[in-house]
Short mmCIF file of C-alpha atoms in Angstrom, two decimals:
data_model
loop_
_atom_site.label_atom_id
_atom_site.label_comp_id
_atom_site.label_asym_id
_atom_site.label_seq_id
_atom_site.Cartn_x
_atom_site.Cartn_y
_atom_site.Cartn_z
CA MET P 17 -0.23 -0.11 0.14
CA SER P 18 1.01 3.50 -0.64
CA ASP P 19 1.51 5.92 2.08
CA ILE P 20 -1.39 8.17 0.94
CA LEU P 21 -3.60 5.05 0.71
CA ILE P 22 -2.54 4.04 4.15
CA ALA P 23 -3.55 7.63 5.40
CA ARG P 24 -6.94 7.33 3.58
CA SER P 25 -7.35 3.84 4.94
CA LEU P 26 -6.58 4.87 8.50
CA PHE P 27 -8.69 7.88 8.53
CA GLY P 28 -11.41 6.14 6.53
CA THR P 29 -11.35 3.39 9.26
CA THR P 30 -11.74 5.94 12.11
CA MET P 31 -14.86 7.31 10.38
CA ALA P 32 -16.30 4.35 9.42
CA PHE P 33 -16.18 3.27 13.43
CA HIS P 34 -17.11 6.70 14.47
CA ILE P 35 -20.14 7.15 12.02
CA ILE P 36 -22.04 4.13 13.58
CA PHE P 37 -21.95 5.74 16.88
CA ALA P 38 -22.85 9.23 15.60
CA THR P 39 -25.56 8.16 13.59
CA LEU P 40 -27.31 6.50 16.43
CA GLY P 41 -26.34 9.40 18.62
CA ILE P 42 -28.80 11.26 16.41
CA GLY P 43 -31.54 8.61 15.71
CA LEU P 44 -31.83 7.25 19.23
CA PRO P 45 -32.54 10.41 21.08
CA PHE P 46 -35.30 11.14 18.50
CA MET P 47 -36.80 7.73 19.13
CA ILE P 48 -36.67 8.50 22.71
CA LEU P 49 -38.44 11.75 22.15
CA VAL P 50 -41.15 10.14 20.17
CA ALA P 51 -41.60 7.60 22.87
CA GLU P 52 -41.69 10.35 25.66
CA LEU P 53 -44.23 12.27 23.26
CA MET P 54 -46.70 9.07 23.06
CA PHE P 55 -46.38 8.62 26.74
CA PHE P 56 -47.40 12.29 27.21
CA LYS P 57 -50.32 11.77 24.72
CA THR P 58 -51.73 8.43 25.79
CA LYS P 59 -50.21 7.75 29.37
CA ASP P 60 -49.35 4.29 28.16
CA LYS P 61 -46.63 3.28 30.50
CA ASP P 62 -44.91 1.15 27.98
CA TYR P 63 -43.75 4.34 26.15
CA SER P 64 -42.18 5.37 29.17
CA ILE P 65 -40.38 2.13 29.68
CA MET P 66 -39.15 2.25 26.04
CA ALA P 67 -37.86 5.77 26.43
CA ARG P 68 -35.83 4.85 29.79
CA ARG P 69 -34.31 1.71 28.16
CA TRP P 70 -33.53 3.32 25.08
CA THR P 71 -31.62 6.12 26.96
CA LYS P 72 -29.53 3.49 28.71
CA ALA P 73 -28.48 2.14 25.46
CA LYS P 74 -27.79 5.84 24.06
CA ALA P 75 -25.52 6.50 27.22
CA VAL P 76 -23.28 3.75 26.36
CA LEU P 77 -23.25 4.73 22.68
CA LEU P 78 -22.30 8.33 23.56
CA GLY P 79 -19.25 7.01 25.61
CA ILE P 80 -17.76 5.59 22.65
CA ALA P 81 -18.81 8.35 20.07
CA ILE P 82 -16.84 11.19 22.25
CA PRO P 83 -13.59 9.52 22.02
CA SER P 84 -13.81 8.08 18.54
CA GLY P 85 -14.88 11.61 17.49
CA THR P 86 -11.83 13.01 19.28
CA ILE P 87 -9.68 10.71 17.65
CA ALA P 88 -11.04 11.69 14.18
CA GLY P 89 -10.38 15.19 14.83
CA VAL P 90 -6.68 14.67 15.90
CA GLN P 91 -6.05 12.30 12.68
CA LEU P 92 -7.58 15.43 10.73
CA SER P 93 -4.86 17.25 11.80
CA LEU P 94 -1.93 14.70 11.65
CA LEU P 95 -2.81 13.18 8.74
CA TRP P 96 -3.97 16.21 6.57
CA PRO P 97 -1.82 19.27 7.29
CA GLY P 98 -2.76 20.79 3.87
CA PHE P 99 -6.27 20.40 4.29
CA MET P 100 -6.53 21.72 7.78
CA GLU P 101 -4.51 24.76 6.49
CA VAL P 102 -7.32 25.34 4.30
CA VAL P 103 -10.07 24.63 7.06
CA GLY P 104 -8.31 26.85 9.64
CA ARG P 105 -8.55 29.94 7.45
CA VAL P 106 -11.76 29.42 5.45
CA MET P 107 -13.77 26.90 7.17
CA ALA P 108 -13.39 26.89 11.15
CA LEU P 109 -16.97 28.35 11.84
CA PRO P 110 -18.58 24.69 11.71
CA PHE P 111 -16.03 23.30 14.24
CA GLN P 112 -16.32 26.36 16.54
CA ILE P 113 -20.22 26.16 16.55
CA GLU P 114 -20.27 22.43 16.90
CA ILE P 115 -18.85 22.92 20.59
CA TYR P 116 -22.14 24.87 21.60
CA ALA P 117 -24.15 22.03 19.83
CA PHE P 118 -22.58 19.44 21.84
CA PHE P 119 -22.82 21.35 24.92
CA ILE P 120 -26.52 21.64 24.41
CA GLU P 121 -27.00 17.96 23.72
CA ALA P 122 -24.94 16.76 26.70
CA LEU P 123 -26.49 19.29 29.24
CA PHE P 124 -29.93 18.61 28.39
CA LEU P 125 -29.40 14.68 28.11
CA SER P 126 -28.05 15.01 31.84
CA ILE P 127 -30.93 16.74 33.05
CA TYR P 128 -33.36 14.26 31.39
CA VAL P 129 -31.27 11.06 32.70
CA TYR P 130 -30.65 12.41 36.26
CA ALA P 131 -33.75 14.35 36.95
CA TYR P 132 -36.09 12.13 35.17
CA ASP P 133 -38.32 11.31 38.22
CA ARG P 134 -38.02 15.19 39.48
CA ILE P 135 -39.46 16.80 36.39
CA SER P 136 -42.66 16.67 34.58
CA SER P 137 -43.51 14.89 31.34
CA LYS P 138 -43.44 18.22 29.53
CA ALA P 139 -40.26 18.95 30.82
CA ARG P 140 -38.72 15.83 29.69
CA VAL P 141 -40.16 16.09 26.30
CA ILE P 142 -38.36 19.70 26.11
CA SER P 143 -35.24 18.19 27.30
CA LEU P 144 -35.20 15.54 24.76
CA ALA P 145 -36.27 18.01 21.91
CA LEU P 146 -33.19 19.89 22.77
CA VAL P 147 -30.85 16.81 23.11
CA THR P 148 -32.10 15.98 19.46
CA PHE P 149 -31.31 19.38 18.21
CA GLY P 150 -27.94 19.49 19.78
CA ALA P 151 -27.17 16.07 18.23
CA LEU P 152 -28.66 16.83 14.65
CA ALA P 153 -26.79 20.31 14.75
CA SER P 154 -23.45 18.69 15.84
CA ALA P 155 -23.80 16.37 12.92
CA VAL P 156 -24.93 19.00 10.43
CA LEU P 157 -21.98 21.08 11.38
CA ILE P 158 -19.24 18.53 10.99
CA SER P 159 -20.55 17.17 7.88
CA ASN P 160 -20.90 20.61 6.48
CA VAL P 161 -16.88 20.52 6.11
CA HIS P 162 -17.49 17.57 3.98
CA ALA P 163 -20.26 19.71 1.87
CA PHE P 164 -17.33 22.28 1.49
CA GLU P 165 -15.05 19.72 0.24
CA GLY P 166 -17.34 19.03 -2.41
CA THR P 167 -18.36 22.55 -3.59
CA PRO P 168 -15.82 25.04 -1.98
CA ALA P 169 -16.80 28.54 -1.73
CA GLY P 170 -15.92 31.57 0.16
CA PHE P 171 -12.29 31.88 -0.97
CA LYS P 172 -9.97 31.82 -3.75
CA MET P 173 -6.82 30.05 -4.03
CA GLU P 174 -3.87 30.53 -6.38
CA ASN P 175 -0.32 29.14 -6.38
CA GLY P 176 -1.23 27.89 -2.77
CA LYS P 177 -1.98 31.26 -1.58
CA ILE P 178 -5.33 31.64 0.06
CA TYR P 179 -6.90 35.05 -0.42
CA ASP P 180 -10.51 36.92 -0.61
CA VAL P 181 -11.68 34.73 2.68
CA ASP P 182 -15.50 35.08 3.29
CA PRO P 183 -16.16 32.57 6.13
CA TRP P 184 -20.04 32.48 5.88
CA ALA P 185 -19.91 32.26 2.05
CA ALA P 186 -17.64 28.70 3.04
CA PHE P 187 -20.38 28.01 5.52
CA PHE P 188 -23.53 28.01 3.36
CA ASN P 189 -21.70 26.63 0.16
CA PRO P 190 -24.16 25.40 -2.39
CA SER P 191 -24.13 21.81 -1.10
CA PHE P 192 -24.94 22.64 2.53
CA PHE P 193 -28.55 22.43 2.62
CA VAL P 194 -28.68 18.96 0.51
CA THR P 195 -25.71 17.57 2.42
CA ALA P 196 -27.21 18.55 5.95
CA GLY P 197 -30.70 17.45 4.88
CA HIS P 198 -29.21 13.97 4.01
CA VAL P 199 -27.34 13.61 6.95
CA ALA P 200 -30.16 14.25 9.15
CA LEU P 201 -32.78 12.33 7.33
CA THR P 202 -30.79 9.07 7.18
CA ALA P 203 -29.54 9.15 10.66
CA LEU P 204 -33.29 9.52 11.90
CA MET P 205 -34.13 6.51 9.61
CA THR P 206 -31.36 4.39 11.13
CA GLY P 207 -32.23 5.12 14.35
CA ALA P 208 -35.59 4.20 13.72
CA PHE P 209 -34.82 0.75 12.12
CA VAL P 210 -32.27 -0.17 14.70
CA THR P 211 -34.93 -0.05 17.32
CA ALA P 212 -37.41 -1.89 15.16
CA ALA P 213 -34.73 -4.71 14.63
CA VAL P 214 -34.23 -5.17 18.20
CA ALA P 215 -38.13 -5.06 18.85
CA ALA P 216 -38.72 -7.73 15.98
CA PHE P 217 -35.72 -9.87 17.43
CA LYS P 218 -37.30 -9.63 20.86
CA MET P 219 -40.86 -10.84 19.34
CA LEU P 220 -39.16 -13.78 17.82
CA LYS P 221 -38.18 -14.83 21.17
CA THR P 222 -41.30 -14.02 22.97
CA PRO P 223 -44.57 -15.94 23.01
CA PHE P 224 -47.27 -14.24 20.96
CA GLU P 225 -49.90 -13.70 24.08
CA SER P 226 -47.28 -12.55 26.50
CA ARG P 227 -47.25 -9.16 28.14
CA LEU P 228 -43.88 -8.46 26.71
CA TYR P 229 -45.16 -9.27 23.05
CA ARG P 230 -47.49 -6.59 23.34
CA HIS P 231 -44.89 -4.19 24.46
CA HIS P 232 -42.32 -4.93 21.73
CA LEU P 233 -45.07 -4.78 19.31
CA LYS P 234 -45.64 -1.08 20.02
CA ALA P 235 -41.93 -0.52 19.89
CA LEU P 236 -41.91 -2.25 16.63
CA MET P 237 -44.84 0.14 15.09
CA ILE P 238 -43.78 3.29 16.10
CA SER P 239 -40.35 2.59 14.85
CA LEU P 240 -41.63 1.20 11.40
CA VAL P 241 -43.70 4.39 11.02
CA ILE P 242 -40.94 6.87 11.82
CA GLY P 243 -38.42 4.81 9.74
CA GLY P 244 -40.67 4.78 6.86
CA ILE P 245 -41.38 8.58 6.95
CA PHE P 246 -37.53 9.39 7.06
CA SER P 247 -36.79 6.65 4.43
CA LEU P 248 -39.41 8.34 1.83
CA ALA P 249 -37.93 11.79 2.71
CA SER P 250 -34.49 10.63 2.40
CA ALA P 251 -35.43 9.21 -1.26
CA VAL P 252 -36.82 12.47 -2.11
CA ASN P 253 -33.39 14.13 -0.63
CA GLY P 254 -31.45 11.66 -2.85
CA HIS P 255 -32.90 12.93 -5.94
CA ALA P 256 -31.84 16.81 -4.85
CA SER P 257 -28.62 15.05 -4.06
CA ALA P 258 -28.41 13.60 -7.59
CA GLN P 259 -29.16 17.01 -9.12
CA TYR P 260 -26.41 18.75 -7.09
CA LEU P 261 -23.89 16.17 -8.42
CA HIS P 262 -25.01 16.80 -11.86
CA LYS P 263 -24.29 20.42 -11.48
CA TYR P 264 -21.25 20.70 -9.25
CA GLN P 265 -19.52 17.25 -9.14
CA PRO P 266 -20.33 15.74 -12.70
CA GLU P 267 -17.55 13.20 -12.72
CA LYS P 268 -19.10 11.78 -9.32
CA LEU P 269 -22.54 11.26 -11.19
CA ALA P 270 -20.91 9.62 -13.82
CA ALA P 271 -18.80 7.15 -11.69
CA ALA P 272 -22.03 6.58 -9.68
CA GLU P 273 -23.70 5.17 -12.71
CA GLY P 274 -20.98 4.02 -14.67
CA LEU P 275 -21.54 6.79 -17.63
CA PHE P 276 -18.68 6.84 -19.89
CA GLU P 277 -19.94 9.03 -22.91
CA THR P 278 -22.04 12.45 -22.51
CA GLN P 279 -25.41 12.04 -23.60
CA SER P 280 -28.71 13.25 -23.31
CA HIS P 281 -31.65 10.34 -22.75
CA ALA P 282 -28.96 8.90 -20.45
CA PRO P 283 -30.05 5.58 -18.96
CA LEU P 284 -30.05 4.55 -15.19
CA ALA P 285 -27.77 1.65 -14.60
CA ILE P 286 -29.23 -0.57 -11.76
CA GLY P 287 -26.79 -2.94 -10.26
CA GLY P 288 -23.80 -4.60 -12.18
CA PHE P 289 -20.28 -3.74 -11.90
CA THR P 290 -18.52 -1.01 -14.08
CA ASN P 291 -15.95 -2.46 -16.37
CA ARG P 292 -13.39 -0.06 -17.18
CA GLU P 293 -12.11 -1.87 -20.17
CA THR P 294 -15.24 -2.11 -22.18
CA GLN P 295 -16.57 1.10 -20.89
CA GLU P 296 -19.84 -0.32 -19.67
CA VAL P 297 -21.71 -1.92 -16.53
CA ASP P 298 -21.73 -5.41 -16.79
CA TRP P 299 -25.20 -7.17 -15.66
CA ALA P 300 -26.87 -4.18 -15.02
CA ILE P 301 -30.56 -3.30 -15.61
CA GLU P 302 -31.11 -0.21 -17.65
CA ILE P 303 -33.91 1.95 -17.24
CA PRO P 304 -33.97 4.17 -20.51
CA TRP P 305 -33.70 7.96 -20.01
CA ALA P 306 -34.07 7.67 -16.28
CA LEU P 307 -30.57 8.90 -15.43
CA SER P 308 -31.13 12.25 -17.59
CA PHE P 309 -34.54 12.79 -15.52
CA LEU P 310 -32.89 12.30 -12.40
CA ALA P 311 -30.26 14.65 -13.02
CA GLY P 312 -32.40 17.54 -14.54
CA ASN P 313 -36.13 16.76 -14.15
CA ARG P 314 -36.00 16.34 -18.19
CA PHE P 315 -35.42 13.34 -20.28
CA ASP P 316 -33.25 15.25 -22.69
CA THR P 317 -30.96 16.59 -19.97
CA VAL P 318 -27.42 16.08 -21.14
CA VAL P 319 -25.41 14.08 -18.66
CA LYS P 320 -21.63 14.46 -18.81
CA GLY P 321 -19.42 11.06 -19.13
CA LEU P 322 -16.13 10.14 -17.31
CA ASN P 323 -14.60 10.46 -20.75
CA ASP P 324 -15.20 14.31 -21.05
CA TYR P 325 -12.34 14.13 -18.15
CA PRO P 326 -8.59 13.17 -17.89
CA GLU P 327 -8.45 9.60 -16.63
CA GLU P 328 -6.41 10.63 -13.63
CA ASP P 329 -9.30 12.66 -12.44
CA TRP P 330 -12.03 9.85 -12.39
CA PRO P 331 -13.27 8.80 -9.23
CA PRO P 332 -12.84 5.04 -8.37
CA LEU P 333 -15.34 3.28 -10.54
CA PHE P 334 -16.51 1.00 -7.58
CA VAL P 335 -18.65 3.92 -6.46
CA HIS P 336 -21.32 2.60 -8.62
CA THR P 337 -21.53 -0.62 -6.54
CA LEU P 338 -21.57 1.89 -3.18
CA PHE P 339 -24.19 3.83 -4.61
CA ASN P 340 -26.29 1.00 -5.58
CA GLY P 341 -26.34 -0.69 -2.31
CA MET P 342 -27.07 2.74 -0.69
CA VAL P 343 -30.19 3.02 -2.77
CA ALA P 344 -31.13 -0.71 -2.75
CA ILE P 345 -31.14 -0.48 1.19
CA GLY P 346 -33.03 2.52 1.25
CA THR P 347 -35.90 0.85 -1.25
CA ILE P 348 -36.10 -1.96 1.15
CA THR P 349 -36.70 0.15 4.25
CA ILE P 350 -39.74 1.88 2.57
CA LEU P 351 -40.89 -1.20 1.51
CA LEU P 352 -40.65 -2.85 4.82
CA SER P 353 -42.12 -0.04 6.60
CA ILE P 354 -45.31 0.07 4.29
CA VAL P 355 -45.75 -3.86 4.66
CA GLY P 356 -45.50 -3.68 8.55
CA PHE P 357 -47.94 -0.71 8.71
CA VAL P 358 -50.55 -2.51 6.30
CA TRP P 359 -50.29 -5.84 8.06
CA ASN P 360 -50.86 -4.23 11.62
CA LYS P 361 -53.14 -1.08 10.83
CA PHE P 362 -55.12 -2.19 7.73
CA LEU P 363 -55.34 -5.95 8.01
CA LYS P 364 -55.49 -5.62 11.70
CA LYS P 365 -53.10 -8.37 12.46
CA ASP P 366 -51.02 -8.29 15.69
CA ARG P 367 -49.03 -11.37 14.70
CA PHE P 368 -46.30 -11.04 12.18
CA PRO P 369 -45.11 -14.12 10.13
CA LYS P 370 -41.57 -15.18 11.61
CA TRP P 371 -40.09 -14.50 8.11
CA LEU P 372 -41.12 -10.77 7.98
CA LEU P 373 -39.96 -10.49 11.48
CA TRP P 374 -36.55 -11.50 10.41
CA LEU P 375 -36.61 -9.05 7.45
CA PHE P 376 -37.49 -6.31 10.19
CA VAL P 377 -34.47 -7.57 12.09
CA ALA P 378 -32.18 -7.34 9.24
CA SER P 379 -33.51 -3.87 8.48
CA GLY P 380 -31.55 -2.52 11.45
CA PRO P 381 -27.87 -3.69 10.38
CA LEU P 382 -28.96 -3.03 6.74
CA SER P 383 -29.70 0.70 7.58
CA VAL P 384 -26.06 0.84 9.49
CA LEU P 385 -24.59 -0.49 6.26
CA SER P 386 -26.31 1.97 4.12
CA ILE P 387 -24.77 4.70 6.05
CA GLU P 388 -21.38 3.27 5.50
CA PHE P 389 -22.20 2.88 1.90
CA GLY P 390 -23.02 6.47 1.53
CA TRP P 391 -20.17 7.93 3.56
CA ILE P 392 -17.52 6.07 1.64
CA PHE P 393 -19.32 6.97 -1.55
CA ALA P 394 -19.60 10.70 -0.52
CA CYS P 395 -15.60 10.98 0.23
CA THR P 396 -14.33 8.20 -2.22
CA GLY P 397 -16.19 9.70 -5.06
CA ARG P 398 -14.75 13.15 -4.60
CA GLN P 399 -11.36 11.48 -5.21
CA PRO P 400 -8.50 12.39 -6.39
CA TRP P 401 -9.66 15.67 -4.79
CA THR P 402 -9.60 16.75 -0.93
CA ILE P 403 -11.02 19.82 -1.99
CA TYR P 404 -13.02 19.55 -5.41
CA HIS P 405 -10.86 20.90 -8.20
CA MET P 406 -8.54 23.21 -5.74
CA LEU P 407 -6.52 20.90 -3.48
CA ARG P 408 -5.61 17.33 -4.25
CA THR P 409 -5.40 14.55 -1.78
CA SER P 410 -1.78 14.17 -2.53
CA ASP P 411 -0.95 17.75 -1.92
CA SER P 412 -3.09 17.47 1.60
CA VAL P 413 -1.71 14.35 3.06
CA THR P 414 1.18 14.11 5.60
CA THR P 415 4.67 13.66 4.76
CA GLN P 416 5.17 10.91 7.37
CA THR P 417 5.69 7.37 6.01
CA ASN P 418 5.29 5.10 8.99
CA LEU P 419 1.66 4.68 9.21
CA GLY P 420 1.31 1.12 8.73
CA PRO P 421 1.79 0.17 12.48
CA LEU P 422 -0.71 2.99 13.43
CA PHE P 423 -3.30 1.69 11.04
CA ALA P 424 -3.00 -1.97 12.28
CA ILE P 425 -3.11 -0.71 15.90
CA PHE P 426 -6.06 1.48 15.44
CA SER P 427 -7.91 -1.10 13.44
CA GLY P 428 -7.30 -3.33 16.47
CA VAL P 429 -8.68 -0.90 18.94
CA TYR P 430 -11.83 -0.37 17.02
CA VAL P 431 -12.33 -4.04 16.87
CA ILE P 432 -11.98 -4.51 20.52
CA LEU P 433 -13.99 -1.28 21.25
CA GLY P 434 -17.01 -2.74 18.98
CA ILE P 435 -17.14 -6.04 20.81
CA THR P 436 -16.90 -4.27 24.08
CA VAL P 437 -20.03 -2.09 23.40
CA ILE P 438 -21.97 -5.26 22.18
CA LEU P 439 -21.20 -6.76 25.30
CA VAL P 440 -21.71 -4.17 27.74
CA LEU P 441 -25.52 -3.57 26.17
CA TYR P 442 -26.22 -7.31 26.17
CA TYR P 443 -25.07 -7.95 29.71
CA TYR P 444 -26.82 -4.68 31.06
CA PHE P 445 -30.23 -5.43 29.57
CA LYS P 446 -29.80 -9.41 30.39
CA ARG P 447 -29.30 -8.31 34.28
CA ASN P 448 -32.17 -5.83 34.00
CA PRO P 449 -34.98 -7.75 32.12
CA LEU P 450 -37.99 -5.75 30.49
CA ILE P 451 -40.45 -7.69 32.88
CA GLN P 452 -38.94 -6.34 35.75
CA GLU P 453 -39.29 -2.64 34.67
CA ILE P 454 -42.97 -3.30 33.67
CA ASN P 455 -43.83 -5.04 36.88
CA ALA P 456 -42.19 -2.04 38.87
CA ILE P 457 -44.21 0.61 37.01
CA GLU P 458 -47.38 -1.15 37.19
CA GLY P 459 -46.99 -2.47 40.80
CA LYS P 460 -46.61 -6.05 40.12
CA ASN P 461 -44.38 -8.96 41.08
CA ASP P 462 -44.79 -11.96 38.81
CA GLU P 463 -41.95 -14.16 39.62
CA ASN P 464 -42.97 -16.62 36.73
CA ASN P 465 -42.03 -13.78 34.21
CA VAL P 466 -38.83 -12.41 35.77
CA THR P 467 -36.47 -14.25 33.41
CA ILE P 468 -38.38 -13.33 30.31
CA ASN P 469 -36.87 -10.46 28.55
#
């Protein structure tokens, strides 16, 4: 591996690990907020129990999100000094404001957790709303740096010299709103499907007529409704993202669709693998004219192909597979939400078949995988540029050449931390079974159910 590839791999691995916890750090507080709102409206204690238990998971995940985010920040400075020089002079605002967003999130999460029994239901809802706002703001602000990399604005650069700096123009760069929207919507979607996956798994392990099954059914349904709403919204936002790529990063759109020749009435390639030699997408299903419509809302929109650009400026062609995976998972989650809602609300069936529950279980990991696909696609699809058409990755990377051992060490640390998180969550909830909380809040003591969780 070249030094630059090791540097990219090291930082990419850190971000791939951190983004799981950052995403759930947004999605879970929103689901807790929804549960508290349902309790506030219905006085159904199941929703209060959901909120409390999901908060325990949020606290554990936050304990990993903070240090992994800190590592990512340190690596930005150490691995990409050329990039950070530009950021320090042009794009420091998101980093500065993000501190206050995190402060809001941490402060009101503390109030919610430690003053739960001392504040009213309305105060709990307000606290959670601010926690969710802080988490969303933090993610949007950091992601705005990525948006800036794709659509740089607010400065000029010539012969390595930076001048005419306008920090607010850089902050509100052309892709700010599209990127912010996509980050927020997909994070909220992922949080919902992760809670749906847990609820569905518990339903598979719980007798149908039991008290616990009814609890998990409520958790599953609100998760599917929320997940379905944000999946649809993400799809709409994805259409806007394609149009922004068509306008600002046409090479990236061409690589995402394996399009080599500039053309109007361009087809949309679904599936398959891009073949550099034949300049085709092998085994793909093509929808005639669809890419042109996606890019410009007209079937005769001219979409630029990769051959319009020097080959050394092409993004890696495997981004087509990442893009397809992301879209496929989004489509699956929409369909699962619709099926689950129709089955329960329209067909009036409380019992889901096992095959469908297993699909709901799969929706959680698939949603997280979709986040990974999207993040890798967004960053890798910008290559070979750190700042699009202004600063190459090769010019922004560190000159250090001994990064291989660090890559191995950090990869091992992330594996250990990931396993640790899973074990902590598993043993905590195993030792604090749901039935105990239900009995406690309902004033019961059913010894026969204590071991059912």
